[in-house]
PDB file of C-alpha atoms in Angstrom:
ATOM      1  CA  UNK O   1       4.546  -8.708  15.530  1.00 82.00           C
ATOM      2  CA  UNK O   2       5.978  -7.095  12.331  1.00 88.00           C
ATOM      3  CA  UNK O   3       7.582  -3.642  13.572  1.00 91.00           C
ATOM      4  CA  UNK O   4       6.295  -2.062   9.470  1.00 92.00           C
ATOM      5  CA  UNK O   5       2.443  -2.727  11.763  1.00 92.00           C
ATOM      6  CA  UNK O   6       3.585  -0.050  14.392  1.00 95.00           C
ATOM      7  CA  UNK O   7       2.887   3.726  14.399  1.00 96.00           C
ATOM      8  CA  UNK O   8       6.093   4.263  16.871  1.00 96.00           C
ATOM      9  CA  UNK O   9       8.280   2.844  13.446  1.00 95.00           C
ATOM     10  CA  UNK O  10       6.916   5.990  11.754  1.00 96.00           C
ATOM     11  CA  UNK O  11      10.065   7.557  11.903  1.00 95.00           C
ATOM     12  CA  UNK O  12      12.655   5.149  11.623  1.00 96.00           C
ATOM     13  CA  UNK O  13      15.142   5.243   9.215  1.00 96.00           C
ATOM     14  CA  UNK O  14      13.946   1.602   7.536  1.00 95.00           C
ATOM     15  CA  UNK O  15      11.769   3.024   4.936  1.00 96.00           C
ATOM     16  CA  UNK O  16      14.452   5.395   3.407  1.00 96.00           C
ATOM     17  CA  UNK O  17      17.134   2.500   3.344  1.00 97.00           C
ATOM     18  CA  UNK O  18      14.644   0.237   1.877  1.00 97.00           C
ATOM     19  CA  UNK O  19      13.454   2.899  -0.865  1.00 97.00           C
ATOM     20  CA  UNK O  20      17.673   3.717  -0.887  1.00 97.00           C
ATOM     21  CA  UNK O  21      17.999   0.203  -2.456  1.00 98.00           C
ATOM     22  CA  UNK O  22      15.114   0.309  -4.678  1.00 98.00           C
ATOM     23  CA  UNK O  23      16.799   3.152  -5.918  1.00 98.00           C
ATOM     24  CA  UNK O  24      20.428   1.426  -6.312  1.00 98.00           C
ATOM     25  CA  UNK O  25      18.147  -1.516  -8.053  1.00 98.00           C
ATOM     26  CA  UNK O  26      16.773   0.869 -10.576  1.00 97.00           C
ATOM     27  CA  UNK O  27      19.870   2.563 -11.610  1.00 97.00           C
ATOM     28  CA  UNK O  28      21.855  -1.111 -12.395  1.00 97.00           C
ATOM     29  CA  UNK O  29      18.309  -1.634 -14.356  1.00 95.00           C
ATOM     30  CA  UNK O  30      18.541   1.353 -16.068  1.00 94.00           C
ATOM     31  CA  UNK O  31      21.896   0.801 -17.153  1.00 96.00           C
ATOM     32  CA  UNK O  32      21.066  -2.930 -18.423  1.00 95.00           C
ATOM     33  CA  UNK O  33      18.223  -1.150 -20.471  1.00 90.00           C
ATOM     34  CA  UNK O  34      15.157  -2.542 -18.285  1.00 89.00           C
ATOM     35  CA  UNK O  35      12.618  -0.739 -16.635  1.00 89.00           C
ATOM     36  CA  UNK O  36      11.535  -1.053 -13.291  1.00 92.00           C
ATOM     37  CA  UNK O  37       8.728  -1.408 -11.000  1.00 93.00           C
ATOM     38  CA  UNK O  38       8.093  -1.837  -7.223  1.00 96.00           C
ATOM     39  CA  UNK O  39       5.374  -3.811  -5.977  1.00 96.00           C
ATOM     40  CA  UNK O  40       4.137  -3.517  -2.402  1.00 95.00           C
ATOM     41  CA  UNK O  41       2.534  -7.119  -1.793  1.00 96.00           C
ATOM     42  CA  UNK O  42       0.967  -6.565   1.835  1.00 95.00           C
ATOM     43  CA  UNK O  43       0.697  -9.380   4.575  1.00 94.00           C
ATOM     44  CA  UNK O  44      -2.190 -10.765   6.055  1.00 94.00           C
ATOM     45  CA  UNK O  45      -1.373  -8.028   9.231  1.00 93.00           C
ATOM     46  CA  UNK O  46      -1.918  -5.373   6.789  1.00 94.00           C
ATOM     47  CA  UNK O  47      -4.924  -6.778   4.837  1.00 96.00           C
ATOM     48  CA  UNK O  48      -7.158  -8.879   7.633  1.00 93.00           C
ATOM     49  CA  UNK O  49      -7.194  -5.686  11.178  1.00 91.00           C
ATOM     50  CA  UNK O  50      -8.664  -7.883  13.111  1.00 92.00           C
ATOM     51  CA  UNK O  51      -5.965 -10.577  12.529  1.00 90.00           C
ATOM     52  CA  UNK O  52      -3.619  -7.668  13.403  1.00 91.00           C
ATOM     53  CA  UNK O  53      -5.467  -6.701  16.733  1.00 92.00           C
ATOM     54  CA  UNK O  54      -5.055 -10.454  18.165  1.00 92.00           C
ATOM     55  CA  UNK O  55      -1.820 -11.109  17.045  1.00 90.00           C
ATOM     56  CA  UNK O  56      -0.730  -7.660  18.171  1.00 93.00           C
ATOM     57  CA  UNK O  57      -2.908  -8.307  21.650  1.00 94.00           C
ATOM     58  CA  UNK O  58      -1.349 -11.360  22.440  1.00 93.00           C
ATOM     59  CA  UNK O  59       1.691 -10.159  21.857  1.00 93.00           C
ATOM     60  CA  UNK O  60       1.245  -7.148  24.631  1.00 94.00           C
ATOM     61  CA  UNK O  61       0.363  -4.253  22.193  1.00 94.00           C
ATOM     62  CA  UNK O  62      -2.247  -1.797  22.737  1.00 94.00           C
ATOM     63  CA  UNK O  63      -4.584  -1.735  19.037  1.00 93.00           C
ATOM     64  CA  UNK O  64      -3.671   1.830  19.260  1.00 94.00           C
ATOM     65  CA  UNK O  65      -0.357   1.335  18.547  1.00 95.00           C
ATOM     66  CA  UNK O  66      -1.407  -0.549  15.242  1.00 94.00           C
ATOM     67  CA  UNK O  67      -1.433   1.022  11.831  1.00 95.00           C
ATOM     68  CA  UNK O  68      -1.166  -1.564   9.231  1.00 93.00           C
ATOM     69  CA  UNK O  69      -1.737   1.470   6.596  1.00 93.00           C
ATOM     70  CA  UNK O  70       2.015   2.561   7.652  1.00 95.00           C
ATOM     71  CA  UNK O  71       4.356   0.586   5.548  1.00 94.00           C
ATOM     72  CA  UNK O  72       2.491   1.203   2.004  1.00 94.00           C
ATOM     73  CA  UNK O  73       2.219   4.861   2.695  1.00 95.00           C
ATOM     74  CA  UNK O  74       5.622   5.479   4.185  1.00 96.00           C
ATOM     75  CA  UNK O  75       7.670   3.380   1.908  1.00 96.00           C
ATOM     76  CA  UNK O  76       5.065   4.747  -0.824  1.00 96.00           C
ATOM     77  CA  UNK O  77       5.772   8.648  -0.476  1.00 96.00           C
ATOM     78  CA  UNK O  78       9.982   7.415  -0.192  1.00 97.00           C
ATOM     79  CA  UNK O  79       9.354   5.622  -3.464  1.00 97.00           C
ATOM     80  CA  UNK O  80       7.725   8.386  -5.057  1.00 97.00           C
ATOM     81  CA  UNK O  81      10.022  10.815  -3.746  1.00 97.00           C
ATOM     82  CA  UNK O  82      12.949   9.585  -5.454  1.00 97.00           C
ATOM     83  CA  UNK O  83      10.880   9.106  -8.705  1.00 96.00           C
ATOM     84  CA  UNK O  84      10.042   5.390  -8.594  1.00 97.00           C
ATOM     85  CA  UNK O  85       7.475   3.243 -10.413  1.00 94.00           C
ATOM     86  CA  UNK O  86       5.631   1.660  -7.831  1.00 94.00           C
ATOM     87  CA  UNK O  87       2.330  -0.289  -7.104  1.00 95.00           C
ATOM     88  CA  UNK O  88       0.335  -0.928  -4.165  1.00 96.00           C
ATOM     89  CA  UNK O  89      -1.184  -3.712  -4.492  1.00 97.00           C
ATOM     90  CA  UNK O  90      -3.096  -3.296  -1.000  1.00 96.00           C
ATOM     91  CA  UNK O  91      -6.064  -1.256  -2.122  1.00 96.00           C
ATOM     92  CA  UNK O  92      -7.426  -4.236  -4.409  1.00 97.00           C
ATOM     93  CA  UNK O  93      -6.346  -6.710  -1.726  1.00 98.00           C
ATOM     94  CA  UNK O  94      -8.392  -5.238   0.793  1.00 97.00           C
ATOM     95  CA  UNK O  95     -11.433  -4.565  -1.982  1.00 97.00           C
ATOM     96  CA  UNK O  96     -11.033  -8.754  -2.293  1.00 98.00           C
ATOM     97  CA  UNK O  97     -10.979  -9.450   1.412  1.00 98.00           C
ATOM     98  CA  UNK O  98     -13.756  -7.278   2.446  1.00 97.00           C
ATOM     99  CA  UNK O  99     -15.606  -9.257  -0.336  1.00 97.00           C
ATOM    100  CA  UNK O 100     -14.850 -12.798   0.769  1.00 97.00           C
ATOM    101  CA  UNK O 101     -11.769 -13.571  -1.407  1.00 97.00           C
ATOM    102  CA  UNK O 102      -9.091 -15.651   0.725  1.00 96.00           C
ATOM    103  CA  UNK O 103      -6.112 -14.007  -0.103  1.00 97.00           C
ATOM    104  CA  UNK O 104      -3.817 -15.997   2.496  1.00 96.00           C
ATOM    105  CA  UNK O 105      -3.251 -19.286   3.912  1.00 94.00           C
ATOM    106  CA  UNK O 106      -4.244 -20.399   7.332  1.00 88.00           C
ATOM    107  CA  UNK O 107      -1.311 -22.033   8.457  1.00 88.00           C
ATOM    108  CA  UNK O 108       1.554 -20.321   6.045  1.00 87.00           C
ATOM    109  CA  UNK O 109       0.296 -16.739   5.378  1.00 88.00           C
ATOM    110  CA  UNK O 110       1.758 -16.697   2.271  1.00 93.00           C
ATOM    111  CA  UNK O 111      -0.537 -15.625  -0.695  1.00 96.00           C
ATOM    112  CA  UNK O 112      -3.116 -18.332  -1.485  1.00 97.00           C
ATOM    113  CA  UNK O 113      -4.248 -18.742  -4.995  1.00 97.00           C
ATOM    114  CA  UNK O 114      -6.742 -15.736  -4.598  1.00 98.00           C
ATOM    115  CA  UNK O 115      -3.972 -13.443  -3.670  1.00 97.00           C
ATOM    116  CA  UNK O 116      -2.103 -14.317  -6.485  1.00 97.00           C
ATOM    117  CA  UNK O 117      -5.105 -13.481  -8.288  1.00 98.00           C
ATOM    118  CA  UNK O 118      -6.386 -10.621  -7.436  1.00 98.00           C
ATOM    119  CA  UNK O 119      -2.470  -9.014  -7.610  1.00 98.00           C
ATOM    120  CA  UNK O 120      -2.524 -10.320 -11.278  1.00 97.00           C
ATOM    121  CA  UNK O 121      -5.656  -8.615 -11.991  1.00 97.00           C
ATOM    122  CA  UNK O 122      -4.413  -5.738 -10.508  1.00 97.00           C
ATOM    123  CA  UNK O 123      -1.356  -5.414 -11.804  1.00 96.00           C
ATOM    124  CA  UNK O 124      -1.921  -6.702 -15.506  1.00 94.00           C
ATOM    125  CA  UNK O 125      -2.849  -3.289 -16.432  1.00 92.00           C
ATOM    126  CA  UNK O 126       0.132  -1.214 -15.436  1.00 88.00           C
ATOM    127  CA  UNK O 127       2.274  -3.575 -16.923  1.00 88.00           C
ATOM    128  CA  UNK O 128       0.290  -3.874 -20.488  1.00 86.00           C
ATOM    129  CA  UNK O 129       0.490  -0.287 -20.514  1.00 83.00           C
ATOM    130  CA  UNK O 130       4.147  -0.012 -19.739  1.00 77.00           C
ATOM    131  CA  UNK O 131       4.957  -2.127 -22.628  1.00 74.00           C
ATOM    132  CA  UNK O 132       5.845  -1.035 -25.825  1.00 69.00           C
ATOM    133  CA  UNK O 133       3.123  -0.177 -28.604  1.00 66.00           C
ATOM    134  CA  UNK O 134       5.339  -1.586 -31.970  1.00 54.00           C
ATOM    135  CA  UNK O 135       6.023  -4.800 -32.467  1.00 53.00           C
ATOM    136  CA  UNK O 136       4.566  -6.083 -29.033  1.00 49.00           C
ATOM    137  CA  UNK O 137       1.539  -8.567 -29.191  1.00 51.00           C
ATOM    138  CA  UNK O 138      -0.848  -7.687 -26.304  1.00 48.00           C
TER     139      UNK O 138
END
């Protein structure tokens, strides 16, 4: 069971190394001239709860212990913190699931063609807006 899936790792020191190295990887950006962003791209655990509860129940953990919200807003609020670009590409994940979409596969749970999708979709935006307005075709 991915540790990021339990409340207990609420505290652990993972998220502020991980957002540490974001940070190292936006100041060797910044010096090449590039901008950055940080995209959270959620697994299945953190999309599908009831996948969660019976992975996490045959594993021997209590569904209370469970909070696949954790890692987005943890490692969110370090991102932020330190002044970060960052999308969360759960939200419109979880809009897709809960309307049908298959997002993952069955045997790898690596994004299917749907999650690729709806991350494109959700994504395209921030990015077209990012990019500069003169001499830029959109």
């Amino acid at each position: 069971l991915p540790p990021v899936l339990l409340r207990n790792e609420a505290d652990s020191r993972r998220w502020e190394v991980t957002a540490g190295i974001c940070d190292q990887i936006d100041k060797v950006a910044q010096e090449a001239g590039t901008p950055s962003l940080f995209v959270f791209l959620p697994g299945v655990y953190q999309i599908d709860r009831d996948t969660a509860l019976r992975h996490a129940a045959s594993c021997g953990v209590d569904a209370e212990e469970i909070d696949e919200k954790l890692a987005s807003r943890i490692l969110g609020e370090q991102l932020a913190s330190r002044g970060l670009r960052y999308f969360d590409a759960t939200p419109a994940l979880r809009r897709a699931f809960a309307n049908g979409t298959i997002l993952y596969g069955t045997v790898d749970t690596h994004f299917a063609p749907g999650g690729h999708r709806v991350t494109a979709s959700a994504l395209s935006p921030m990015i077209v807006d990012a990019l500069p307005s003169q001499g830029v075709p959109r």
